[in-house]
Short mmCIF file of C-alpha atoms in Angstrom, two decimals:
data_model
loop_
_atom_site.label_atom_id
_atom_site.label_comp_id
_atom_site.label_asym_id
_atom_site.label_seq_id
_atom_site.Cartn_x
_atom_site.Cartn_y
_atom_site.Cartn_z
CA MET Q 220 77.30 103.17 87.20
CA THR Q 221 80.46 101.19 87.82
CA HIS Q 222 83.45 102.42 85.91
CA LEU Q 223 87.20 102.52 85.78
CA SER Q 224 87.23 106.29 85.57
CA ASP Q 225 85.00 108.86 83.92
CA SER Q 226 87.26 111.45 82.35
CA GLY Q 227 85.62 111.06 78.95
CA ALA Q 228 89.02 110.72 77.30
CA THR Q 229 89.81 107.82 74.99
CA ALA Q 230 93.20 106.42 75.85
CA PRO Q 231 94.95 103.82 73.68
CA ALA Q 232 95.62 100.46 75.25
CA THR Q 233 99.19 99.65 76.17
CA ASP Q 234 101.12 97.58 73.67
CA PHE Q 235 103.20 95.94 76.40
CA THR Q 236 102.99 92.15 76.29
CA PRO Q 237 102.89 90.16 79.55
CA VAL Q 238 106.54 89.22 79.02
CA ARG Q 239 107.54 92.84 78.49
CA ILE Q 240 105.68 93.88 81.65
CA ARG Q 241 107.39 91.17 83.69
CA ASP Q 242 110.82 92.07 82.31
CA ALA Q 243 110.27 95.78 83.08
CA VAL Q 244 109.25 94.98 86.64
CA ARG Q 245 112.26 92.73 87.11
CA ARG Q 246 114.58 95.53 86.02
CA ILE Q 247 113.05 97.78 88.69
CA LEU Q 248 113.44 95.07 91.33
CA ASP Q 249 117.03 94.29 90.33
CA ALA Q 250 118.16 97.93 90.44
CA GLU Q 251 119.86 99.20 93.57
CA ALA Q 252 118.40 102.70 93.25
CA MET Q 253 114.73 103.51 93.53
CA PRO Q 254 113.10 104.02 90.13
CA PRO Q 255 112.25 107.57 89.06
CA ILE Q 256 108.63 108.67 88.93
CA VAL Q 257 107.55 109.09 85.32
CA GLN Q 258 106.52 112.65 84.45
CA ALA Q 259 103.71 114.02 82.27
CA GLY Q 260 104.50 113.64 78.60
CA HIS Q 261 105.60 110.02 78.89
CA PRO Q 262 103.27 107.82 76.79
CA VAL Q 263 102.71 105.29 79.60
CA LEU Q 264 100.73 107.92 81.52
CA ARG Q 265 98.31 108.26 78.59
CA GLN Q 266 97.59 104.58 77.97
CA LEU Q 267 95.11 102.09 79.37
CA ALA Q 268 97.11 99.88 81.68
CA ALA Q 269 96.79 96.13 81.24
CA PRO Q 270 94.58 94.30 83.75
CA PHE Q 271 96.59 92.26 86.21
CA ASP Q 272 96.24 88.66 85.09
CA GLY Q 273 99.20 86.78 86.49
CA GLN Q 274 101.92 88.65 84.61
CA LEU Q 275 103.94 88.49 87.84
CA ASP Q 276 104.22 85.57 90.22
CA ALA Q 277 103.34 86.07 93.89
CA ALA Q 278 106.91 86.85 94.94
CA GLU Q 279 107.44 89.34 92.12
CA LEU Q 280 104.11 91.03 92.79
CA GLY Q 281 104.84 91.32 96.50
CA ALA Q 282 108.30 92.77 95.84
CA PHE Q 283 106.93 95.21 93.26
CA ILE Q 284 104.23 96.42 95.65
CA ALA Q 285 106.86 96.89 98.36
CA ARG Q 286 109.00 98.93 95.95
CA MET Q 287 105.99 101.04 94.95
CA ARG Q 288 105.27 101.76 98.61
CA GLU Q 289 108.91 102.70 99.17
CA VAL Q 290 108.83 105.16 96.25
CA MET Q 291 105.50 106.61 97.44
CA HIS Q 292 106.89 107.25 100.93
CA ALA Q 293 110.11 108.76 99.61
CA ALA Q 294 108.33 111.17 97.25
CA PRO Q 295 106.36 111.74 99.57
CA GLY Q 296 102.83 110.98 98.42
CA VAL Q 297 99.59 109.29 99.40
CA GLY Q 298 99.24 107.06 96.35
CA LEU Q 299 101.19 105.65 93.43
CA ALA Q 300 100.06 103.74 90.35
CA ALA Q 301 102.26 101.32 88.43
CA PRO Q 302 102.29 103.50 85.27
CA GLN Q 303 104.04 106.18 87.32
CA LEU Q 304 107.01 103.80 87.43
CA GLY Q 305 106.71 103.11 83.71
CA ILE Q 306 104.77 99.85 84.17
CA PRO Q 307 101.39 99.76 82.34
CA LEU Q 308 99.72 97.38 84.78
CA ARG Q 309 96.56 97.91 86.83
CA VAL Q 310 98.26 97.96 90.22
CA ALA Q 311 98.26 100.83 92.71
CA VAL Q 312 99.18 101.54 96.32
CA LEU Q 313 97.39 104.00 98.61
CA GLU Q 314 98.23 105.22 102.10
CA ASP Q 315 97.61 108.47 103.96
CA GLN Q 316 99.11 108.68 107.43
CA TYR Q 317 100.18 112.32 107.28
CA THR Q 318 99.16 114.68 110.06
CA ILE Q 319 97.61 117.97 108.98
CA ASP Q 320 96.02 120.76 110.98
CA PRO Q 321 92.52 120.00 112.36
CA ALA Q 322 90.81 122.76 110.36
CA SER Q 323 92.14 121.44 107.06
CA SER Q 324 91.39 117.87 108.05
CA ALA Q 325 87.77 118.75 108.85
CA ALA Q 326 87.22 120.88 105.74
CA ARG Q 327 88.62 118.20 103.44
CA ASP Q 328 87.07 115.25 105.30
CA ARG Q 329 90.58 113.83 105.53
CA GLU Q 330 90.94 110.74 107.69
CA PRO Q 331 93.96 108.42 107.85
CA LEU Q 332 93.97 105.71 105.19
CA GLU Q 333 95.67 102.45 106.06
CA PHE Q 334 97.96 100.98 103.43
CA LEU Q 335 96.14 99.40 100.51
CA ALA Q 336 97.60 97.54 97.55
CA VAL Q 337 94.95 97.13 94.86
CA LEU Q 338 94.75 95.21 91.60
CA ASN Q 339 92.27 96.03 88.84
CA PRO Q 340 90.47 98.71 90.88
CA ARG Q 341 87.11 100.15 89.89
CA TYR Q 342 84.80 102.65 91.55
CA ARG Q 343 81.29 103.94 91.30
CA SER Q 344 79.87 107.10 92.78
CA VAL Q 345 77.58 106.84 95.80
CA GLY Q 346 75.07 109.67 95.62
CA THR Q 347 75.57 112.83 93.60
CA GLU Q 348 77.57 115.01 95.98
CA THR Q 349 81.02 116.14 94.85
CA ALA Q 350 83.86 117.98 96.53
CA SER Q 351 86.35 120.45 95.05
CA PHE Q 352 89.83 120.92 96.48
CA TYR Q 353 93.40 121.50 95.42
CA GLU Q 354 95.15 118.34 94.34
CA GLY Q 355 98.63 117.50 93.14
CA CYS Q 356 100.35 114.61 91.40
CA LEU Q 357 103.81 113.10 91.65
CA SER Q 358 103.84 112.84 87.84
CA VAL Q 359 103.04 116.55 87.36
CA SER Q 360 105.78 117.80 89.61
CA GLY Q 361 105.60 121.31 91.01
CA TYR Q 362 101.93 122.17 90.46
CA GLN Q 363 98.49 121.86 92.03
CA ALA Q 364 94.98 122.57 90.79
CA VAL Q 365 91.40 122.28 92.01
CA VAL Q 366 89.59 119.09 91.00
CA SER Q 367 85.94 118.21 91.58
CA ARG Q 368 85.50 114.55 92.51
CA HIS Q 369 82.79 112.28 93.84
CA ARG Q 370 82.57 112.74 97.60
CA GLN Q 371 81.61 109.12 98.24
CA ILE Q 372 82.45 106.05 96.20
CA GLU Q 373 82.24 102.29 96.31
CA PHE Q 374 85.74 101.03 95.60
CA THR Q 375 86.21 97.48 94.36
CA TYR Q 376 89.49 95.70 93.67
CA LEU Q 377 91.45 92.50 94.07
CA THR Q 378 93.92 92.12 96.89
CA PRO Q 379 97.45 90.94 96.02
CA GLU Q 380 96.30 87.48 97.13
CA GLY Q 381 93.55 87.59 94.49
CA GLN Q 382 90.64 88.12 96.86
CA PRO Q 383 87.86 90.49 95.73
CA ASN Q 384 87.22 93.37 98.11
CA ARG Q 385 84.74 96.22 98.29
CA GLN Q 386 84.98 99.38 100.40
CA ARG Q 387 82.89 102.49 100.87
CA LEU Q 388 85.22 105.50 100.85
CA SER Q 389 84.43 109.16 101.39
CA GLY Q 390 86.22 112.48 101.50
CA TRP Q 391 89.97 112.49 100.95
CA GLN Q 392 90.17 108.70 100.93
CA ALA Q 393 87.73 108.64 98.01
CA ARG Q 394 89.77 111.34 96.27
CA ILE Q 395 92.97 109.29 96.52
CA ALA Q 396 91.24 106.17 95.16
CA GLN Q 397 89.77 108.08 92.21
CA HIS Q 398 93.11 109.77 91.43
CA GLU Q 399 95.01 106.47 91.34
CA THR Q 400 92.32 104.68 89.33
CA ASP Q 401 92.48 107.52 86.81
CA HIS Q 402 96.20 106.85 86.32
CA LEU Q 403 95.40 103.31 85.23
CA ASP Q 404 93.11 104.71 82.53
CA GLY Q 405 95.61 107.18 81.10
CA THR Q 406 93.99 110.14 82.85
CA LEU Q 407 95.91 112.84 84.73
CA TYR Q 408 94.28 115.06 87.32
CA LEU Q 409 94.78 118.05 85.01
CA ASP Q 410 92.24 116.49 82.64
CA ARG Q 411 89.62 117.09 85.34
CA ALA Q 412 91.01 120.27 86.88
CA GLU Q 413 89.77 123.84 86.91
CA LEU Q 414 92.71 125.18 84.93
CA ARG Q 415 92.27 128.75 86.19
CA SER Q 416 93.17 127.38 89.62
CA LEU Q 417 96.50 125.95 88.45
CA SER Q 418 99.25 127.09 90.83
CA SER Q 419 102.87 126.27 91.38
CA ASN Q 420 103.58 124.61 94.69
CA ALA Q 421 105.26 127.80 95.89
CA GLU Q 422 102.28 129.99 95.00
CA HIS Q 423 99.86 127.49 96.50
CA SER Q 424 101.78 127.45 99.77
CA ALA Q 425 102.01 131.24 99.85
CA ARG Q 426 98.44 132.06 98.82
CA TRP Q 427 95.99 129.15 98.69
CA ALA Q 428 96.87 126.77 101.52
CA GLN Q 429 93.68 127.55 103.46
CA PRO Q 430 91.43 124.61 104.40
CA GLY Q 431 88.94 125.47 101.65
CA ILE Q 432 89.12 126.96 98.15
CA ASP Q 433 86.87 130.03 98.45
CA GLU Q 434 89.62 132.65 98.43
CA ALA Q 435 91.35 131.05 95.44
CA ARG Q 436 88.01 130.58 93.69
CA HIS Q 437 87.08 134.26 93.97
CA THR Q 438 90.54 135.62 93.20
CA LEU Q 439 91.47 133.33 90.32
CA GLY Q 440 87.97 133.17 88.85
CA PHE Q 441 86.84 129.55 88.77
CA LEU Q 442 83.74 127.66 89.99
CA PRO Q 443 81.76 130.93 90.37
CA ASP Q 444 78.58 129.25 91.63
CA GLN Q 445 80.07 127.39 94.58
CA ASP Q 446 80.10 128.64 98.14
CA ASN Q 447 82.47 126.01 99.54
CA GLY Q 448 84.44 122.96 98.56
CA THR Q 449 81.60 120.46 98.97
CA HIS Q 450 78.50 120.79 96.86
CA ALA Q 451 75.27 119.13 95.90
CA PRO Q 452 73.81 118.57 92.41
CA SER Q 453 72.50 122.12 92.02
CA ALA Q 454 76.08 123.42 92.14
CA GLN Q 455 77.78 120.29 90.93
CA ARG Q 456 80.78 120.25 88.67
CA SER Q 457 81.34 117.07 86.76
CA GLY Q 458 83.97 114.69 88.09
CA SER Q 459 85.04 114.04 84.50
#
């Protein structure tokens, strides 16, 4: 099934008009300082973002995407959705060029992701396999938790030039795409997380930074039926 996201939550649609969206973006572009990343509790993170439908002209859209990428790099992060800058518009940027140790890269199926700017993204699962790993969010600063997500997806979106595109993503690339699409539907990763796994960044670094989640799973008491981070339907946890 093709979907925006599958959290099961019902988010209200944004009440921003196209003019209000454009004006809010222009304020970000006119400011000398980078905009702050909106934190959990702000209503924009719990609303359905408006589909992109020409609210910005090509120059404004290009400048806004460039600013989003700048904020993402400065954070630093591997993705950023427009609502995280207070803009309820279905636009996101994704990029993962960070180097991690080979064991973690292999366990998490983490390959570099070239920069993508996407409009109106959607995804559908490919197969039934899911993967469970610690995940964080720039809008839930200071914490991480284990989230089960589809291991492979078909990701569809419009490019900034308006061209439709379709990609098959797997592993960490698929995780990033699902996380950012969720933001556009008013869903935070904590809505999907195993809450017993919730850890501060400091505790995660000190205790649970291993390539997989088995030690955290046994010690903190979550996902009792899984033997590793990747699992098939018999041990599947819902991605919602």
